[in-house]
Short mmCIF file of C-alpha atoms (C1' of nucleotides) in Angstrom, two decimals:
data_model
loop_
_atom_site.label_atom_id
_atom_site.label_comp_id
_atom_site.label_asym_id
_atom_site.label_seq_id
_atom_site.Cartn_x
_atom_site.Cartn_y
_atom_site.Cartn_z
CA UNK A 1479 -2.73 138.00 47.95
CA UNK A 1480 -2.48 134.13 47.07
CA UNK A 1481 -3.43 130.90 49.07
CA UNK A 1482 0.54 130.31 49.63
CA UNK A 1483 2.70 132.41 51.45
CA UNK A 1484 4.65 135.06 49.40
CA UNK A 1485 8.40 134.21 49.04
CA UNK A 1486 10.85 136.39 48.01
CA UNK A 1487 11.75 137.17 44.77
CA UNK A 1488 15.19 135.67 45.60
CA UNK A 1489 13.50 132.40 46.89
CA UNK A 1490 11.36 132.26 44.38
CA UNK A 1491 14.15 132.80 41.08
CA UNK A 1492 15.89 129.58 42.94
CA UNK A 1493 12.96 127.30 43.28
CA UNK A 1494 12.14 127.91 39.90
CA UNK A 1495 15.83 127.73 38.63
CA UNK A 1496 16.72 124.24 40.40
CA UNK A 1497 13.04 122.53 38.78
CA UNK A 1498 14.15 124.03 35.57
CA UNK A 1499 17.56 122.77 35.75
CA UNK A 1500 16.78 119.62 36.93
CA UNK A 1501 14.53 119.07 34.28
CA UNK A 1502 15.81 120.80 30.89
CA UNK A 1503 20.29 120.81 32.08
CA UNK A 1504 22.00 124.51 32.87
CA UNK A 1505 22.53 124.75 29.11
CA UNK A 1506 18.96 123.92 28.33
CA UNK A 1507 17.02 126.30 30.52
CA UNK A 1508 16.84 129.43 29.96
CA UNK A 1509 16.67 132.76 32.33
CA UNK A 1510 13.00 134.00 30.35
CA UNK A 1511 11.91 130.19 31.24
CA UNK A 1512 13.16 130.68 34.87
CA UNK A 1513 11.64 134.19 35.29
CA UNK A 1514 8.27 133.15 33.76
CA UNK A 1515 7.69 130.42 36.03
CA UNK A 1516 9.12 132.37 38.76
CA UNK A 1517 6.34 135.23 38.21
CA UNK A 1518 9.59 137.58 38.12
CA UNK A 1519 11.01 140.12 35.53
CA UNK A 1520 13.65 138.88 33.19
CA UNK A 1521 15.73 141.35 34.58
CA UNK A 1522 15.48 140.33 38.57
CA UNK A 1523 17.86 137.68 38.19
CA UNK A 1524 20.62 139.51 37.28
CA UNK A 1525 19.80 142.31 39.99
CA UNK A 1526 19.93 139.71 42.64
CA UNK A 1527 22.30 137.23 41.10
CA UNK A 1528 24.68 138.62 39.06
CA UNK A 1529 24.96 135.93 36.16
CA UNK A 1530 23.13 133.19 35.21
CA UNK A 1531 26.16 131.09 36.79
CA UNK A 1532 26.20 133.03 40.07
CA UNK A 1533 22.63 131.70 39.98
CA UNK A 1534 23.86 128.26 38.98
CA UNK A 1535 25.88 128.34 41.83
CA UNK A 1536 23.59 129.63 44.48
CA UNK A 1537 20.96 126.89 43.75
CA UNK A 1538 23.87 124.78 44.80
CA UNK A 1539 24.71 126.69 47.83
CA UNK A 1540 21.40 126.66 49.19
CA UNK A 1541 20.92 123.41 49.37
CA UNK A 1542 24.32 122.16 49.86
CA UNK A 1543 25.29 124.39 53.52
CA UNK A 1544 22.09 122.55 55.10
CA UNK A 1545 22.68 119.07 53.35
CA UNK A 1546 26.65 118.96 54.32
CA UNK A 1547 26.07 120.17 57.75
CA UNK A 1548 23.19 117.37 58.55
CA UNK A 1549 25.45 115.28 57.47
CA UNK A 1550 28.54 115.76 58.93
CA UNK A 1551 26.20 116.34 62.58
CA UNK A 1552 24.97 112.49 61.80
CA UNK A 1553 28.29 111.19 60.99
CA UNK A 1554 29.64 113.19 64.66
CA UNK A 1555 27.25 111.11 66.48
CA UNK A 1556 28.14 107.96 65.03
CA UNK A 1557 31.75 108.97 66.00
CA UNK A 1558 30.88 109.81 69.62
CA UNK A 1559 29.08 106.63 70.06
CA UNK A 1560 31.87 104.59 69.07
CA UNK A 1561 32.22 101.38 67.13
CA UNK A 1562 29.83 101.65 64.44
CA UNK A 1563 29.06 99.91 61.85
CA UNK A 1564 29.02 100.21 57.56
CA UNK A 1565 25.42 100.76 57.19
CA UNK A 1566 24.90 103.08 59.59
CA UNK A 1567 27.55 105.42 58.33
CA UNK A 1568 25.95 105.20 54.94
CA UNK A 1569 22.95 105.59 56.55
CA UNK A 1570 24.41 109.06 57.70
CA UNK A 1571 25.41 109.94 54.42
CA UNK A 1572 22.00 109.11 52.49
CA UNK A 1573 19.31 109.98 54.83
CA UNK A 1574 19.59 113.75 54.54
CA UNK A 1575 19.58 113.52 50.64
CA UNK A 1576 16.64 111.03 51.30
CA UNK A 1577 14.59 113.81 53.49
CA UNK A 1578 15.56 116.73 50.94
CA UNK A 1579 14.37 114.80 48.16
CA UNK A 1580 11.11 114.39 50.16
CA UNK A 1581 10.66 117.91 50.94
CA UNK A 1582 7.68 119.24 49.63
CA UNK A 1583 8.38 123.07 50.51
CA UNK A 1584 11.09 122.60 47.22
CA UNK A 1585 14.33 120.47 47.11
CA UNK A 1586 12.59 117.55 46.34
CA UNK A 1587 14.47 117.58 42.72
CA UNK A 1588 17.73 118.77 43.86
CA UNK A 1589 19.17 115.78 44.01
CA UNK A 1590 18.47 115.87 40.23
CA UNK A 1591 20.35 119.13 39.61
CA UNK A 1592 23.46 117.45 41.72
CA UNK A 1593 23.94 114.46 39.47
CA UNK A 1594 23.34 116.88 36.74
CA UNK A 1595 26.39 118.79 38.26
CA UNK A 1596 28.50 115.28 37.72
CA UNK A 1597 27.33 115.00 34.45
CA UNK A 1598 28.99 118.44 33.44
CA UNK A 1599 32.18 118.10 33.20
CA UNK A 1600 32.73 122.48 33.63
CA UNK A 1601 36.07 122.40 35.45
CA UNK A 1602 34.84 125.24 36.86
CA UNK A 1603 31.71 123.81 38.53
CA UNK A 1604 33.40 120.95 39.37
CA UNK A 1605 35.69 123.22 41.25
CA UNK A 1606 33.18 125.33 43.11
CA UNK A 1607 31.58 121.59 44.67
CA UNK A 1608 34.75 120.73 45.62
CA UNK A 1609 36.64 123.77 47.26
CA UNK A 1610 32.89 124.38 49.21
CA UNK A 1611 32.20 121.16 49.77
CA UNK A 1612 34.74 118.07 49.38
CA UNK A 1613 35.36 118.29 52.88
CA UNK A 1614 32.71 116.44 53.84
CA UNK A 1615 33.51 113.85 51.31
CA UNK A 1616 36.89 113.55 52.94
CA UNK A 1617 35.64 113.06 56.33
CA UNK A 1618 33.25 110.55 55.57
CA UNK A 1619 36.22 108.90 53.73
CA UNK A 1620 38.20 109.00 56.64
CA UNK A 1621 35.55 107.00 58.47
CA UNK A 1622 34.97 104.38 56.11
CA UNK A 1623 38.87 104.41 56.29
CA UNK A 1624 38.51 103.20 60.06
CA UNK A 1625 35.92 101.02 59.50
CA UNK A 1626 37.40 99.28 56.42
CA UNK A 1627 41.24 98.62 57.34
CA UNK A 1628 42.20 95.58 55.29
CA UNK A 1629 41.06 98.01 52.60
CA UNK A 1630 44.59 99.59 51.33
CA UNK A 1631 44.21 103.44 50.50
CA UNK A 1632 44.13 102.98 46.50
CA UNK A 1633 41.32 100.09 47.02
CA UNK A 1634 39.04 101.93 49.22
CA UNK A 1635 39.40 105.08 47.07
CA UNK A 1636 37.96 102.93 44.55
CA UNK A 1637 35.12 101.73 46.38
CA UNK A 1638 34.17 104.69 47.44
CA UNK A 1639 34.19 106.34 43.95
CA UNK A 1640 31.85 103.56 42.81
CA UNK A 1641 29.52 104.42 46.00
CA UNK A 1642 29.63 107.57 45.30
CA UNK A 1643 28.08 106.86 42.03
CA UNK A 1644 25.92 104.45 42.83
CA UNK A 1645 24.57 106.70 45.41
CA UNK A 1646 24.46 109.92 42.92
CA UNK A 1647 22.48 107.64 40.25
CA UNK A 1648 20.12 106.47 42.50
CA UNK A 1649 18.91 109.83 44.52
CA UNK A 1650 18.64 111.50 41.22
CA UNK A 1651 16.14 108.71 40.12
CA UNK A 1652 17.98 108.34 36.66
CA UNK A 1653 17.11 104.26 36.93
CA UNK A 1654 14.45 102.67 35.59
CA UNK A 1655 12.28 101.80 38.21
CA UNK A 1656 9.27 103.80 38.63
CA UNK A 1657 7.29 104.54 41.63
CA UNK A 1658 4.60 101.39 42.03
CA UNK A 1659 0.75 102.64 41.47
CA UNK A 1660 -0.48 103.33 45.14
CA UNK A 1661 2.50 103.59 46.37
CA UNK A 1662 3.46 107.12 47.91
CA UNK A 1663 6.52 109.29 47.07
CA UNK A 1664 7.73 108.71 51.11
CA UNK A 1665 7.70 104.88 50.27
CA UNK A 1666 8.90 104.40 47.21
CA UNK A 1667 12.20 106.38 48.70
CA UNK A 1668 12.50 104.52 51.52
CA UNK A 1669 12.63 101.18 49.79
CA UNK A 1670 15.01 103.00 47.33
CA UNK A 1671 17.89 103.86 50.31
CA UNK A 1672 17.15 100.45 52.03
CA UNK A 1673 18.30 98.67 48.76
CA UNK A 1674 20.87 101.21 48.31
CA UNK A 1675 22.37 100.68 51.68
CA UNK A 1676 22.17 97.00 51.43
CA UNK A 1677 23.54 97.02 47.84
CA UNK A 1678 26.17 99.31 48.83
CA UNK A 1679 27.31 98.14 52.13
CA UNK A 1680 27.99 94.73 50.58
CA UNK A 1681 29.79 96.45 47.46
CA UNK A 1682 32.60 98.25 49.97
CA UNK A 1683 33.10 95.23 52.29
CA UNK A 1684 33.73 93.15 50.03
CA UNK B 720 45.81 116.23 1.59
CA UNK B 721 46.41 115.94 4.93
CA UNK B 722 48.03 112.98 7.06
CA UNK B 723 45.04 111.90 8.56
CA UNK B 724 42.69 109.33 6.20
CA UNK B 725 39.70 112.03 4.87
CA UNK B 726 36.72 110.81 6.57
CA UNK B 727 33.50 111.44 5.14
CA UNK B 728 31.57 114.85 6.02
CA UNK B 729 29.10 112.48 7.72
CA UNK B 730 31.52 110.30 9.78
CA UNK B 731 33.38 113.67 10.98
CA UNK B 732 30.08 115.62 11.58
CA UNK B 733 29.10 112.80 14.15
CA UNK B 734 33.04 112.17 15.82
CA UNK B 735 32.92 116.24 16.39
CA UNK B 736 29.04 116.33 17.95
CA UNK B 737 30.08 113.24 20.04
CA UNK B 738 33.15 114.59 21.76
CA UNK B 739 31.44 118.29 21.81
CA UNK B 740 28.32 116.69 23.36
CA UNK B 741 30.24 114.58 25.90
CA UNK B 742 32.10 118.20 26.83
CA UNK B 743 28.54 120.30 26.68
CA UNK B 744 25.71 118.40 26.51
CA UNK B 745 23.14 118.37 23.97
CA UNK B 746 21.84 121.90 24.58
CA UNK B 747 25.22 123.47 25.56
CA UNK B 748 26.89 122.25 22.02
CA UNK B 749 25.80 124.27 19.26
CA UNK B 750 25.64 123.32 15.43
CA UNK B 751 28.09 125.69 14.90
CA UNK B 752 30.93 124.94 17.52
CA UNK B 753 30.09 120.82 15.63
CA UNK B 754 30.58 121.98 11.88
CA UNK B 755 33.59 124.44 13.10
CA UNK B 756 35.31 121.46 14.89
CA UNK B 757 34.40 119.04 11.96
CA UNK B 758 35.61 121.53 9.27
CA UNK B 759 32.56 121.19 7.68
CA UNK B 760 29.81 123.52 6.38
CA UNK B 761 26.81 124.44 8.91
CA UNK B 762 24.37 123.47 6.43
CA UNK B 763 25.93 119.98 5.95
CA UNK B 764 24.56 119.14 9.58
CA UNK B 765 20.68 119.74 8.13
CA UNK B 766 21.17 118.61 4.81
CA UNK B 767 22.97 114.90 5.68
CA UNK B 768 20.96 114.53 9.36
CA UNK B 769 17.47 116.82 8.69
CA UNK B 770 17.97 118.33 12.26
CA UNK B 771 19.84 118.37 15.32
CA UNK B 772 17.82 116.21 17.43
CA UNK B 773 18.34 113.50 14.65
CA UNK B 774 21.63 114.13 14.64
CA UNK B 775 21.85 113.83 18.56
CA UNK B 776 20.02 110.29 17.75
CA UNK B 777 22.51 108.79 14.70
CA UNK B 778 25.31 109.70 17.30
CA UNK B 779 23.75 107.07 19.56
CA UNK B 780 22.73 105.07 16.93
CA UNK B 781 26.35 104.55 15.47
CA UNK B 782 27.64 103.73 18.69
CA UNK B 783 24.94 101.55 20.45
CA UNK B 784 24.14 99.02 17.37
CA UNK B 785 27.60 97.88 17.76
CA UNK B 786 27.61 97.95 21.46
CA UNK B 787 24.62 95.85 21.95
CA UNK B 788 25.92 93.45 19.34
CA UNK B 789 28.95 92.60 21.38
CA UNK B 790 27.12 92.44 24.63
CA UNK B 791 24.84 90.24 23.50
CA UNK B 792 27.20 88.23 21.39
CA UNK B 793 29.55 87.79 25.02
CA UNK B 794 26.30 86.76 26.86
CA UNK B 795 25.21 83.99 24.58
CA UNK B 796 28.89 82.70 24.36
CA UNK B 797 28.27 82.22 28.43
CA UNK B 798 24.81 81.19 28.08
CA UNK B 799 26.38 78.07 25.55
CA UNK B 800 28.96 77.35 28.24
CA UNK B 801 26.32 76.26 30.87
CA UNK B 802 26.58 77.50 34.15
CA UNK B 803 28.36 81.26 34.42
CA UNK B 804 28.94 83.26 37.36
CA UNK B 805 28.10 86.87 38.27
CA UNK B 806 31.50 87.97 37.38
CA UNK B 807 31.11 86.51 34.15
CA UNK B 808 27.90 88.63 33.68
CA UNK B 809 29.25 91.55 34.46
CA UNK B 810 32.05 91.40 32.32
CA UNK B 811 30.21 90.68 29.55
CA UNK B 812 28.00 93.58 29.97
CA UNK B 813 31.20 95.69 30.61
CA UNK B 814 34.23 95.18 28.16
CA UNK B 815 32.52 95.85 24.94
CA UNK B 816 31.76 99.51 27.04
CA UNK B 817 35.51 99.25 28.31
CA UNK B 818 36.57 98.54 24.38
CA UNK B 819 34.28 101.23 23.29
CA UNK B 820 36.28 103.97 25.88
CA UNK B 821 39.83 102.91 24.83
CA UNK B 822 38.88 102.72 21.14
CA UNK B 823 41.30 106.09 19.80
CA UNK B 824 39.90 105.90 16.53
CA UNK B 825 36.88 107.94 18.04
CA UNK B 826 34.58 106.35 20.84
CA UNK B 827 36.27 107.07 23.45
CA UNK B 828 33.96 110.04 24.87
CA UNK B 829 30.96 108.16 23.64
CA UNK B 830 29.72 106.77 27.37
CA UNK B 831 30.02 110.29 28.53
CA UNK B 832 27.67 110.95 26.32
CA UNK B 833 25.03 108.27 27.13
CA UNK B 834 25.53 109.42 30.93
CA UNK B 835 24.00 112.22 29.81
CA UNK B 836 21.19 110.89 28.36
CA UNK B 837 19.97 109.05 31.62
CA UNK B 838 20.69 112.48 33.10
CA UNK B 839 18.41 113.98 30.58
CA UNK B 840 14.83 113.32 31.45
CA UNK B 841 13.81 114.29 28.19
CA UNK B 842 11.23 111.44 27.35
CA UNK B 843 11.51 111.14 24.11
CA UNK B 844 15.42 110.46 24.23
CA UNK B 845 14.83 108.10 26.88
CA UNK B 846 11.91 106.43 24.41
CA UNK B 847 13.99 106.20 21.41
CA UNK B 848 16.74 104.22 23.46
CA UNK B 849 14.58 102.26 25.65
CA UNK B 850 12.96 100.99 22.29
CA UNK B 851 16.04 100.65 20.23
CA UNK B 852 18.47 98.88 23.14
CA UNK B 853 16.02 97.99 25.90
CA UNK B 854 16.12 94.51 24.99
CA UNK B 855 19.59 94.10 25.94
CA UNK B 856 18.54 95.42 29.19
CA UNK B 857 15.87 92.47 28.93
CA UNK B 858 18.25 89.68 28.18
CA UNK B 859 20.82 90.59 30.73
CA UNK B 860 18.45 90.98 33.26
CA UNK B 861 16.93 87.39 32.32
CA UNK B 862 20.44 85.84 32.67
CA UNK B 863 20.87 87.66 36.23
CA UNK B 864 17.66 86.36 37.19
CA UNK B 865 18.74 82.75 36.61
CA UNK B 866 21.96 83.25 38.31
CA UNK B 867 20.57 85.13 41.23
CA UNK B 868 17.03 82.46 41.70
CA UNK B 869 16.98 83.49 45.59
CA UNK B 870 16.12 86.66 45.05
CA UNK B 871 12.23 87.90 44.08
CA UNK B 872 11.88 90.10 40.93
CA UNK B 873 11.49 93.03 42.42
CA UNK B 874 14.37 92.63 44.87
CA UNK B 875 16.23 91.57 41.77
CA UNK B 876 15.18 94.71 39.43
CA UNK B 877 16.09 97.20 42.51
CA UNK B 878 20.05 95.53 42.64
CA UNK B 879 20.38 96.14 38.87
CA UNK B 880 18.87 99.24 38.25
CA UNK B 881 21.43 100.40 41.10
CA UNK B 882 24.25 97.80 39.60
CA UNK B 883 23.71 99.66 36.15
CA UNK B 884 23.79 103.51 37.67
CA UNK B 885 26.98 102.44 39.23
CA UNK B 886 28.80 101.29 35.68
CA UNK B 887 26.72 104.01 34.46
CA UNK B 888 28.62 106.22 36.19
CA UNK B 889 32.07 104.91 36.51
CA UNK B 890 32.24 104.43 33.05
CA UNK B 891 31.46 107.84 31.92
CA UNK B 892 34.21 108.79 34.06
CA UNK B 893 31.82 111.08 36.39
CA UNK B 894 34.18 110.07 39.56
CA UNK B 895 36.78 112.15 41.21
CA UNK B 896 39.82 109.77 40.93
CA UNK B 897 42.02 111.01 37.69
CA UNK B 898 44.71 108.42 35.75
CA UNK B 899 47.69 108.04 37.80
CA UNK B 900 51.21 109.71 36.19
CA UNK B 901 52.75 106.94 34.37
CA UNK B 902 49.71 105.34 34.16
CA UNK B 903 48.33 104.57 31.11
CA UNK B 904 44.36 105.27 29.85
CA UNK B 905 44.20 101.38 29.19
CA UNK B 906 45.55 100.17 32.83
CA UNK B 907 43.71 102.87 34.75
CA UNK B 908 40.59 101.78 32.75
CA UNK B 909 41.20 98.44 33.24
CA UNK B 910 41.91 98.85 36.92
CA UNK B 911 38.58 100.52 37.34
CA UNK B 912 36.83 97.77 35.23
CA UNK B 913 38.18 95.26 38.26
CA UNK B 914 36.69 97.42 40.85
CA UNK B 915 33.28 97.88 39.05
CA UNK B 916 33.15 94.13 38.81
CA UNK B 917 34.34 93.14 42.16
CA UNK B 918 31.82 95.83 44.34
CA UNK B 919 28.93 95.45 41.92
CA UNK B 920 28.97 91.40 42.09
CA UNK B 921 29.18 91.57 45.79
CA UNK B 922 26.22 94.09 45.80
CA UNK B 923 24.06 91.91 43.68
CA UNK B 924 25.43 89.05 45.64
CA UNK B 925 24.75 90.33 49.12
"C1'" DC C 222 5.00 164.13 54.30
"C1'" DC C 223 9.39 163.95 52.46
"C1'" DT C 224 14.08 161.99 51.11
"C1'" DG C 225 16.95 158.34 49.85
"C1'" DT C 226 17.46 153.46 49.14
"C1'" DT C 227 15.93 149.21 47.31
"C1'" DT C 228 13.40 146.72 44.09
"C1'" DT C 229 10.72 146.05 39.86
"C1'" DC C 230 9.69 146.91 35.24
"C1'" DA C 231 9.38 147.29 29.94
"C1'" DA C 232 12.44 147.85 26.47
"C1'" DA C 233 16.37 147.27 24.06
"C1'" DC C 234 21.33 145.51 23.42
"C1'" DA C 235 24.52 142.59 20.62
"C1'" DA C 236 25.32 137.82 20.13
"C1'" DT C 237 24.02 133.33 19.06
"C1'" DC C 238 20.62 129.78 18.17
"C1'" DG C 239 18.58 126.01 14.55
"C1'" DT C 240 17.09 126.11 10.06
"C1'" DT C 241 16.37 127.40 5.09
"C1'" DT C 242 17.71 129.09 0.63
"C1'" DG C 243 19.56 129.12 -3.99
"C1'" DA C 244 23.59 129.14 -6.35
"C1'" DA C 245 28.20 126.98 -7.05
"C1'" DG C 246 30.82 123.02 -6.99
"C1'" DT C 247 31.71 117.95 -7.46
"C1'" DC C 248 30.77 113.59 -8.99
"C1'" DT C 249 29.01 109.74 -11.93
"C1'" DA C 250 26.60 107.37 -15.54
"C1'" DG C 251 25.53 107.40 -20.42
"C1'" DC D 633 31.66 115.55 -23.40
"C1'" DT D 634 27.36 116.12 -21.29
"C1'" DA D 635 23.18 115.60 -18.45
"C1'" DG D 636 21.65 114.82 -14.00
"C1'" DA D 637 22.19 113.76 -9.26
"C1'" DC D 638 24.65 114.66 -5.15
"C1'" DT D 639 27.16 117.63 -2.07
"C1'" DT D 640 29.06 121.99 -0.40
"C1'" DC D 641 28.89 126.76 0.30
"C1'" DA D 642 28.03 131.79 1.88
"C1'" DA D 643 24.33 134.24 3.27
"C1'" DA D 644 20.34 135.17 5.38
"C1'" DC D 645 15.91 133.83 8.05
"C1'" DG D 646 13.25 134.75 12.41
"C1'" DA D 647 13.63 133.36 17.08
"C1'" DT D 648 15.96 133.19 21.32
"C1'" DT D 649 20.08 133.79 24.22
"C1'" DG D 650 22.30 136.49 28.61
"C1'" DT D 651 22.83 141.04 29.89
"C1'" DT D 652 22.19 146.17 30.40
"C1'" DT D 653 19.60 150.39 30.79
"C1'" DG D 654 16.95 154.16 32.80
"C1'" DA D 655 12.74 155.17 34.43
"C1'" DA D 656 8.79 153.83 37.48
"C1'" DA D 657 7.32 151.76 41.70
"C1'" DA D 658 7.76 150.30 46.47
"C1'" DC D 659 9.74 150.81 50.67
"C1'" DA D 660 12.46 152.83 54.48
"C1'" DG D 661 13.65 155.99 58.42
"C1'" DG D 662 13.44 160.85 59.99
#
DNA sequence: CCTGTTTTCAAACAATCGTTTGAAGTCTAG
DNA sequence: CTAGACTTCAAACGATTGTTTGAAAACAGG
């Protein structure tokens, strides 16, 4: 009987598992550190999970199904309506990162854990994200294909790996720039995608 | 005997922990997989660094003095020429990290490893380097400024904090498009070096 | 209330972690 | 050649790693 609502002790491994890998790496955070902060046995995660990697995996997954599929409804509606333009495709892309990240019920370091994922080089990570997920990768590239044709296929590949990273750096808040004193959270990420956008947008037309 | 030049147990303790730590990360490389890859005793890692997290700092250390050297040495060569461009800038800030990749005599997984270390939130990693090498930061962003005089300082700060998570990226090699066949590691660095330049100026530009 | 399934638990498994030890080996100056 | 400093080595330290076990607890439908 607690103030918050009781989660599962599924729900509850994850949450715990993505702050801890977000903050300490996959390597660097261990399962007793995951179950302690969870308020779980040691031995729940392998009943539920598996493997620590299963679990690795299904902090991913949980995320990643909602993420993909708000952003592949955003960039349908951009497609339905026609012409549109460069920022409002990235727009697409970035704004469902942008509300995750701001999600206070958990996710809000996911983004985190993502770049983290890039930062691995684990083939076998590497090909998990992209078997379950490069498909939404490809049809956004597809659309910045349409929108970008004086860009040969080789160029625009290019430009969209750099965006890519740009974008990956900046949601995971690896820069520099802290938040401003009085400034909220909600704010400070806002002004984050706007420059990202802007920064961005001018990087792939050019 | 062998037909590689004996390096000292030093020189190949920190060669093996930088390509192991590029693969593994800091916590997912262990002591012994870095004295079993350098041929070397595991005792040799305590006795000639005291400890693994100095260790993880001399590897940075060996790499970064020179790095910031060059950088700044390239930047005061186009501060003495009078007025530079952005491209300039950039390039300046890049090669010596471009040199650094394609270097075979070791080096060459070295900004995989400083990826990591932005990805790494771990403050006091982020401490040691932002007071060892932050003034290159400084001095770059200083030069940007004067190039760049329409833009405010914090508009400015947002466009390179971006600007470097974008080489950041790229040149650890976190992106998804591999060497061509037939390609060379030199051209398809070099070809990637263009890009970076070309879509970060015209972000910082924009 | 009882039976069978699902979940939790403390305890232990072998393996690996970073670090320390003291002796053996190598080197260099006198 | 020898004394002393420097370096390497096998072995062990206690602590921690992911995983497994079998029993206890909680829950389910009849």
């Amino acid at each position: 009987m607690q103030g918050t609502p009781q989660f599962s002790t599924r729900q509850r491994i994850l949450g715990a598992a993505e702050a801890l890998f977000a903050e300490r790496g996959f390597a660097g955070a261990s399962l007793r550190q995951v179950t302690a902060a969870a308020n779980v046995n040691l031995a729940a995660v392998n009943y539920h999970f598996g493997s620590k990697d299963n679990l690795i995996e299904e902090v991913f997954r949980r995320r990643l199904d909602e993420l993909s599929r708000k952003r592949l409804e955003l960039l349908a509606k951009i497609d339905a309506a026609g012409g549109a333009h460069l920022e409002a495709l990235l727009d697409a892309f970035i704004t469902p990162a942008l509300e995750l990240s701001l999600d206070r019920r958990g996710g809000s370091v996911f983004m985190r854990v993502l770049a983290r994922a890039f930062a691995e080089h684990n083939s076998h990570l590497r090909r998990f994200l992209s078997d379950n997920y490069g498909y939404v990768l490809k049809d956004f590239a597809a659309a910045f294909a349409r929108l970008l044709p004086h860009l040969d296929r080789e160029e625009l590949y290019w430009r969209l790996d750099i965006a890519v990273g740009a974008l990956t750096y900046a949601m995971a808040d690896f820069g520099v720039i802290q938040r401003r004193t009085g400034q909220s959270e909600r704010e400070h990420r806002e002004q984050m995608t706007r420059h990202l956008i802007h920064f961005t947008a001018a990087g792939l037309r050019a």
